[in-house]
Coordinates of N, CA and C in Angstrom, one line a residue:
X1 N 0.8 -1.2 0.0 CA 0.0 0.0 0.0 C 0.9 1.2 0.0
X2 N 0.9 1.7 -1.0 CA 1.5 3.5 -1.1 C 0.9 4.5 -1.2
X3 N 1.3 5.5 -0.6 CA 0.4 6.9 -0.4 C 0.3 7.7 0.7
X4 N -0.1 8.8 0.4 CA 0.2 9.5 1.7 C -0.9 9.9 2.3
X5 N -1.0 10.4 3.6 CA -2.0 10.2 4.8 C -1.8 9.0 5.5
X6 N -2.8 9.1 6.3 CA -2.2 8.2 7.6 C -3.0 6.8 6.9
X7 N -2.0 5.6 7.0 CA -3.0 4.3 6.8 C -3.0 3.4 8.4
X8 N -4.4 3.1 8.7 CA -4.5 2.9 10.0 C -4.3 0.8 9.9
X9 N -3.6 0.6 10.9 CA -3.3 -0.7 11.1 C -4.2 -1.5 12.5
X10 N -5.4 -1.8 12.1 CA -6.1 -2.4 13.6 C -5.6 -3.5 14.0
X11 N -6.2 -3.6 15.3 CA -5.9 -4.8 16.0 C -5.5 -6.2 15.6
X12 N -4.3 -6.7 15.6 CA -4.3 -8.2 15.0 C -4.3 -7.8 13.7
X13 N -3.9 -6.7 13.1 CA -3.5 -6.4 11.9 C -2.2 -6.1 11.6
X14 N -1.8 -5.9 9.8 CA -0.5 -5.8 9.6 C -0.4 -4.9 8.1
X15 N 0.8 -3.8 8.0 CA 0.6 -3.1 6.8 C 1.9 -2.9 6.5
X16 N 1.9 -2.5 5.2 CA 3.8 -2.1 4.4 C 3.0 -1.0 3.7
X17 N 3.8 0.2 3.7 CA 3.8 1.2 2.9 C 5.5 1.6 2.6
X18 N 5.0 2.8 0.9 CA 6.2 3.4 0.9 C 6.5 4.3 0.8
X19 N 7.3 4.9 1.2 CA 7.1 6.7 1.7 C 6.4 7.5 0.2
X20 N 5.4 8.3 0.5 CA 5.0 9.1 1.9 C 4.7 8.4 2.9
X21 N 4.0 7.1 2.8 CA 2.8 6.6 3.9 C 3.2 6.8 5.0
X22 N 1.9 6.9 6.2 CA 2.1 7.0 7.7 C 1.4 5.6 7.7
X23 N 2.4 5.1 8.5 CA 1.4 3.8 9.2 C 0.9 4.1 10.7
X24 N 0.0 3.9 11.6 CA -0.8 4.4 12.7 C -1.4 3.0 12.9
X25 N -1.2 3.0 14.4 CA -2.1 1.8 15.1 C -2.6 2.8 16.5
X26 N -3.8 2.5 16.7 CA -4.2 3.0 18.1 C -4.5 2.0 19.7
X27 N -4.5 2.2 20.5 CA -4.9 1.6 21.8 C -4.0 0.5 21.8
X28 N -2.4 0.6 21.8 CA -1.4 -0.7 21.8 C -1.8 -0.5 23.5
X29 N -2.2 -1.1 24.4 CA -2.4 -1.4 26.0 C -1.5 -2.4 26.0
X30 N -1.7 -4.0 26.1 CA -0.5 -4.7 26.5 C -0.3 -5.6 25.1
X31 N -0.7 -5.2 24.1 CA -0.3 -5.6 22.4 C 0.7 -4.8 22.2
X32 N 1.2 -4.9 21.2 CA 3.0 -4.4 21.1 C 2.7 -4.1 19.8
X33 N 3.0 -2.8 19.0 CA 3.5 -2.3 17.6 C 4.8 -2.7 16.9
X34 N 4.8 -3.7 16.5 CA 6.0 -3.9 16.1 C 6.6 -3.1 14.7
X35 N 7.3 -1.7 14.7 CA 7.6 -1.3 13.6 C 8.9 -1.6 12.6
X36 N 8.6 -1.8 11.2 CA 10.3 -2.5 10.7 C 10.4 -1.0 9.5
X37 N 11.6 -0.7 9.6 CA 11.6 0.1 8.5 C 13.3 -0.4 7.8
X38 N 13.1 -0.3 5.9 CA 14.3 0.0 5.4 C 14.2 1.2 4.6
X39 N 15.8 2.0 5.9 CA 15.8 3.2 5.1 C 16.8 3.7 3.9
X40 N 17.2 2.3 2.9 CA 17.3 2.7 1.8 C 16.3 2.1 0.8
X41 N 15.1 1.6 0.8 CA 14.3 1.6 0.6 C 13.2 2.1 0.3
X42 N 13.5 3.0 2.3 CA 12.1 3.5 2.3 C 10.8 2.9 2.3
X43 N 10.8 2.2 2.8 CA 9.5 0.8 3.2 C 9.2 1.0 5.0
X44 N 8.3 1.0 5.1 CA 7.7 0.4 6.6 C 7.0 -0.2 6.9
X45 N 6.9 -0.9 7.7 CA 5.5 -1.6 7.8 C 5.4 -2.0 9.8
X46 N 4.5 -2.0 9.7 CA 3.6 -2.1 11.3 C 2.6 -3.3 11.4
X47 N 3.5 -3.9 12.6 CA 2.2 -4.9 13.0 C 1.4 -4.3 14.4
X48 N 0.0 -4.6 14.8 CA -0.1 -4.5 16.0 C -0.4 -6.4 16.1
X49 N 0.4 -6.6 17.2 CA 0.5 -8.1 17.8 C -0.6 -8.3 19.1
X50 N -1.0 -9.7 18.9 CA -2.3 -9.1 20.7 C -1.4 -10.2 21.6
X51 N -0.6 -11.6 20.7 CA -0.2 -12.4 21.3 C 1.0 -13.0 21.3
X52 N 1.9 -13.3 22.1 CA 2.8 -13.7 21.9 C 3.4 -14.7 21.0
X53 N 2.6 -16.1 21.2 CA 2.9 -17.1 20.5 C 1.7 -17.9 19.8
X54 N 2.0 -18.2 18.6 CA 0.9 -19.0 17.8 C 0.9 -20.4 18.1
X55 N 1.8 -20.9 18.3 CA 1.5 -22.5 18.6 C 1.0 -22.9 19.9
X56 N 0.3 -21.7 20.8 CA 0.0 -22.4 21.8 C -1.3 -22.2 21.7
X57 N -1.6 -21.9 20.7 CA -3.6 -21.3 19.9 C -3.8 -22.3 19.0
X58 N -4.8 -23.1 18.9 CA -5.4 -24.0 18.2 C -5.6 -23.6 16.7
X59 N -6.4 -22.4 16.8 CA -6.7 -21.8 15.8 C -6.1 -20.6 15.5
X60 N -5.0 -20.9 15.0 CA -4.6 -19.1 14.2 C -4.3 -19.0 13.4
X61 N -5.0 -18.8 12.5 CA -5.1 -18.4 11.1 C -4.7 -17.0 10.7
X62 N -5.1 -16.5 11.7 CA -4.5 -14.6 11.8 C -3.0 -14.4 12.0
X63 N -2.4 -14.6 11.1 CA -0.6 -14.2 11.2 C -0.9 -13.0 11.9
X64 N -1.5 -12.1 11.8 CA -0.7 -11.3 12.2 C -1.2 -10.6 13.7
X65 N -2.1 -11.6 14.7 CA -2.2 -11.7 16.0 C -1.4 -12.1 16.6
X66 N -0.1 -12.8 16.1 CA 0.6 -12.9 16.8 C 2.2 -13.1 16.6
X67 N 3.2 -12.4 17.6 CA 4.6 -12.1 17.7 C 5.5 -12.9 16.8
X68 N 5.0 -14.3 16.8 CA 6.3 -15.0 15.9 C 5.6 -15.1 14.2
X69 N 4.5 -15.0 14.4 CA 4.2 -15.3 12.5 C 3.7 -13.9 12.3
X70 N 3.7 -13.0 12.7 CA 3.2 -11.2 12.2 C 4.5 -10.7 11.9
X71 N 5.3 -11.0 12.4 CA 7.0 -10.9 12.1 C 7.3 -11.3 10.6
X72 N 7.2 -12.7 9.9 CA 7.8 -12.9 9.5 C 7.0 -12.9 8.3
X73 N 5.6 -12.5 8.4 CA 4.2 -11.4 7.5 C 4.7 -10.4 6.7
X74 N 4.9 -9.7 7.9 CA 5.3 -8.4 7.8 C 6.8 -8.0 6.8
X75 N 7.8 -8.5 7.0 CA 8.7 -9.1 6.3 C 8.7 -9.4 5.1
X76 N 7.6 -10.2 4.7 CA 7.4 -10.5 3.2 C 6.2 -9.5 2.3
X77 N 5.4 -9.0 3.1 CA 5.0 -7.8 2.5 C 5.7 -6.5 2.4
X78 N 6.7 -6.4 3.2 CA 8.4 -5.4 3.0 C 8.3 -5.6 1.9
X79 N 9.0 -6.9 1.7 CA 10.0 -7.1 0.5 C 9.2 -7.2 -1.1
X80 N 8.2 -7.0 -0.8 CA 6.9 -7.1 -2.2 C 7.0 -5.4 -2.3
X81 N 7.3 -4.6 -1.6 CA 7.3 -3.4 -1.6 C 9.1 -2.9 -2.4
X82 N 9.8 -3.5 -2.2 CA 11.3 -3.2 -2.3 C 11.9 -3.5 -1.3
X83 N 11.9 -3.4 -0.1 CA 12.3 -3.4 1.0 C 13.6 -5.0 0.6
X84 N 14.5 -4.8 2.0 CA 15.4 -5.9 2.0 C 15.8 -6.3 3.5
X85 N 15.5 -7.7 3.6 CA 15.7 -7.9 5.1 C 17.1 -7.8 5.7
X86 N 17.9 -7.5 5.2 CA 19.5 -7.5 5.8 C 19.3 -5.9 6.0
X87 N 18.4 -4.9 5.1 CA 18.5 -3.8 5.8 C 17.4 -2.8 6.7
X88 N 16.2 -4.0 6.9 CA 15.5 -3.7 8.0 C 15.7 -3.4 9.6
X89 N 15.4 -2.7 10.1 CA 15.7 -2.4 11.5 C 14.0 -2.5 12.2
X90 N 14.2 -2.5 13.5 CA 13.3 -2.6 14.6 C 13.0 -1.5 15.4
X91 N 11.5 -1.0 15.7 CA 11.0 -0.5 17.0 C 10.4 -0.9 17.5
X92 N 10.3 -1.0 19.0 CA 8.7 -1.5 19.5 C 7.9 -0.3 20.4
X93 N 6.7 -0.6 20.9 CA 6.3 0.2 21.8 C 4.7 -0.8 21.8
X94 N 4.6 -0.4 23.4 CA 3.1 -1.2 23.8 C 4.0 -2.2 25.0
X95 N 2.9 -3.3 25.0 CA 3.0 -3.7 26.7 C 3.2 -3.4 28.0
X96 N 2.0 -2.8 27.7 CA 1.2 -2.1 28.9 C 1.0 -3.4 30.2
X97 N 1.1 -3.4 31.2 CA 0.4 -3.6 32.6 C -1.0 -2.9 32.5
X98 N -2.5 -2.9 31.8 CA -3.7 -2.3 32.0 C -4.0 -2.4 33.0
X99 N -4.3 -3.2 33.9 CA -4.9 -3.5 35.1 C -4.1 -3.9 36.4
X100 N -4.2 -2.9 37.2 CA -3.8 -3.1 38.8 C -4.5 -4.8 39.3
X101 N -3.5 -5.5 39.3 CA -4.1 -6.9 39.9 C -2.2 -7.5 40.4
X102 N -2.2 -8.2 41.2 CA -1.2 -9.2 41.4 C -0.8 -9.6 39.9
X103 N 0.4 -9.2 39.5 CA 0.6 -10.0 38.3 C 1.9 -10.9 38.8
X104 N 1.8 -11.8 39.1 CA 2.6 -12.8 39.7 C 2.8 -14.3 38.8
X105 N 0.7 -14.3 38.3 CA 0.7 -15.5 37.5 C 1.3 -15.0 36.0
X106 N 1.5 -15.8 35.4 CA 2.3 -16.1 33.9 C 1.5 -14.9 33.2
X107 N 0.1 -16.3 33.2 CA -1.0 -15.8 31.9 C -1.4 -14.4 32.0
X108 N -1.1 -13.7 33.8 CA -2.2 -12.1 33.2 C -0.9 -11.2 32.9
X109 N 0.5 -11.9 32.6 CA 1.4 -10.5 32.3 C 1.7 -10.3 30.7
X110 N 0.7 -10.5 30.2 CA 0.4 -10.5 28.6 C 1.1 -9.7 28.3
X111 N 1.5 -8.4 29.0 CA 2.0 -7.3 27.9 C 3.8 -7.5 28.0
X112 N 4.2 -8.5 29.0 CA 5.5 -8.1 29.3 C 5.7 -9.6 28.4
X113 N 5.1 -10.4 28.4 CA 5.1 -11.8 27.4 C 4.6 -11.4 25.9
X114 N 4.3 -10.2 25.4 CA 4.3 -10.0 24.3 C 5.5 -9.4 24.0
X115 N 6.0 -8.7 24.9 CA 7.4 -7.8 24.6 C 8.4 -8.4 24.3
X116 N 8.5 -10.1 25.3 CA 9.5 -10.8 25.3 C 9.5 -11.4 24.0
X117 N 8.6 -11.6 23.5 CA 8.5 -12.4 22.5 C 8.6 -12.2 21.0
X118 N 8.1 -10.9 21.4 CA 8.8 -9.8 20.1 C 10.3 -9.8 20.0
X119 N 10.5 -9.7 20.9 CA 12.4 -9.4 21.1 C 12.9 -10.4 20.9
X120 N 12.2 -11.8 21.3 CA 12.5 -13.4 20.8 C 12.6 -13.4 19.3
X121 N 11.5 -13.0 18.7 CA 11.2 -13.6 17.3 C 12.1 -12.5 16.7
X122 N 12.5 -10.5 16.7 CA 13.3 -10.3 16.3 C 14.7 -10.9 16.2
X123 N 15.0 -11.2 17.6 CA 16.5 -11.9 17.5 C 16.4 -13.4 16.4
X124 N 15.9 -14.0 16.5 CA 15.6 -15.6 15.5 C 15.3 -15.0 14.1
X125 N 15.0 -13.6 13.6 CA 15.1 -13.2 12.8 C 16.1 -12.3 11.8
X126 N 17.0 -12.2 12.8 CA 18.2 -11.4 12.8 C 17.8 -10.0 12.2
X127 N 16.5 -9.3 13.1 CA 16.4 -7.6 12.5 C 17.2 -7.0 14.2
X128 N 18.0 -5.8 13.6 CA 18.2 -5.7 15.3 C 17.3 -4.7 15.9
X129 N 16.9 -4.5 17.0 CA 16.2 -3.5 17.8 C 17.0 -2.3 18.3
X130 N 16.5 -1.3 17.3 CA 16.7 0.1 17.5 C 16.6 0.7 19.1
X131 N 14.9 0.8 19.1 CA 14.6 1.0 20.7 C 13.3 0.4 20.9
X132 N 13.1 0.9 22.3 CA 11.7 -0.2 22.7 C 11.2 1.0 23.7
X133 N 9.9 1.1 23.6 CA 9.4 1.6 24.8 C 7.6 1.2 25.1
X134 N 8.4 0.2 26.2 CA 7.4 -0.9 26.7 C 6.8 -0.8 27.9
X135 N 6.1 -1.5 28.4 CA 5.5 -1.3 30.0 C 4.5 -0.4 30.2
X136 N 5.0 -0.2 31.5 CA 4.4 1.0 32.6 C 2.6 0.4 32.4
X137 N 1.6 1.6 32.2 CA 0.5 1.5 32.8 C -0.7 1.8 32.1
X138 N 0.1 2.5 31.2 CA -0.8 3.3 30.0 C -0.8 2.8 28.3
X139 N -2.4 3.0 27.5 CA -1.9 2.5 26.4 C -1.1 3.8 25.3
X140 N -1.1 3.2 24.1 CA 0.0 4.3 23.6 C -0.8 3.9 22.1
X141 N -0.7 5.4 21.6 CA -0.7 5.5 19.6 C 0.3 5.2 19.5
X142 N 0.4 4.9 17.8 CA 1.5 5.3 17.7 C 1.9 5.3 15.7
X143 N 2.9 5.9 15.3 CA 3.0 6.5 14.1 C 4.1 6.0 13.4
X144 N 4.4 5.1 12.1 CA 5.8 5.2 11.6 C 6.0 5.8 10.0
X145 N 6.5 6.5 10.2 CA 7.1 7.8 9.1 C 7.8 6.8 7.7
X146 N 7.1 6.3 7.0 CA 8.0 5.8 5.6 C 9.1 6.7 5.4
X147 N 8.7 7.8 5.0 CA 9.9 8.8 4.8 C 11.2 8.4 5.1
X148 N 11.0 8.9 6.9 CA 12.6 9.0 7.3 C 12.5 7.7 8.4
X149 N 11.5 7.0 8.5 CA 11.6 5.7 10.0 C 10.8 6.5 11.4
X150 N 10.4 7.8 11.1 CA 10.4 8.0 12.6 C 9.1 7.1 13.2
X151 N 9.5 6.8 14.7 CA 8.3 5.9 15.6 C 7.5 7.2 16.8
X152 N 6.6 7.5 15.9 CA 6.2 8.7 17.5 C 5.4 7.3 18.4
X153 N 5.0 8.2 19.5 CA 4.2 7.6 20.6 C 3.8 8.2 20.9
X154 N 2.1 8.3 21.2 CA 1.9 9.3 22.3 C 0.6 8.4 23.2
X155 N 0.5 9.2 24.0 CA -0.3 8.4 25.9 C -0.7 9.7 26.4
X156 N -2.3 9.5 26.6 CA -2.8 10.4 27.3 C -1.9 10.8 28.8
X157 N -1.7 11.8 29.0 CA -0.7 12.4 30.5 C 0.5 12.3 30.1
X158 N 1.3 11.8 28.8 CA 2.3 11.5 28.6 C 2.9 12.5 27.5
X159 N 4.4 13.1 27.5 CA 4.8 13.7 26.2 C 4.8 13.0 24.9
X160 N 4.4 13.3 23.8 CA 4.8 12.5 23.0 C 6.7 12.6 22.7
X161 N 6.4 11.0 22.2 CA 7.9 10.9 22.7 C 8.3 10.7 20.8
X162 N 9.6 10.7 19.8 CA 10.2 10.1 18.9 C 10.9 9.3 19.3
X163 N 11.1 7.6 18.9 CA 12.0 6.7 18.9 C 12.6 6.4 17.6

């Protein structure tokens, strides 16, 4: 997809554009934006992820709900675009903590098991990670610039940040 204005990426979704495009995902809470840009290409593309891992889902047919096959999606719709995976790079942002509860058990720290898992399936991929801004409490937009790679973020009470 090429063109400019913002193309929005929902939930358990995944997009490649090439500059101008903005790619935008909203309400990353404890799902993770995984952004890949090549910047001699000029390609980007955005997943929003909800789950860590596919093989522990019966049914996933949605590559791109989850961390290790939205990765490797996203990647191949890059490179349909021009894009080249030796010169892809990584951002992340999302995994959120949403809810004040004991998070002690495994299953409710979804956002910090999506983050890990991102950072798993990058490294098994060999893209490297630029930066990450994960956690805390709040959900986050967020924006990747085909142009030049930029990753905004922004969070209600929060500055918006560029990664």
């Amino acid at each position: 997809m090429a063109g400019t204005g913002k193309i929005v990426v929902g939930m358990a979704d995944l997009k490649a554009t090439k500059a101008p495009g903005i790619l935008t995902t909203l309400g990353l809470g404890s799902c993770i934006g995984i952004a890949l840009y090549d910047a001699k290409a000029k390609v980007a593309g955005l997943a929003h992820i909800m789950l860590p891992d596919s093989t522990a889902i019966h049914n996933n047919s949605n590559k791109a709900k989850f961390a290790d096959t939205a990765l490797i999606e996203l990647i191949l719709q890059m490179e349909k675009l021009g894009a080249r995976k030796i010169n892809i790079k990584a951002k992340i942002a999302g995994g959120a903590q949403m809810f004040a509860f004991n998070a002690t058990s495994e299953n409710l720290r979804v956002g910090d098991r999506n983050a890990e898992a991102t950072k798993k399936a990058l490294r098994l991929s060999g893209i490297p990670l630029l930066a990450a801004e994960c956690g805390d409490s709040f959900g986050r937009t967020v924006e990747l610039y085909a142009d030049d790679g930029r990753f905004i973020i922004k969070a209600i009470g929060q500055s918006i940040r560029t990664i």
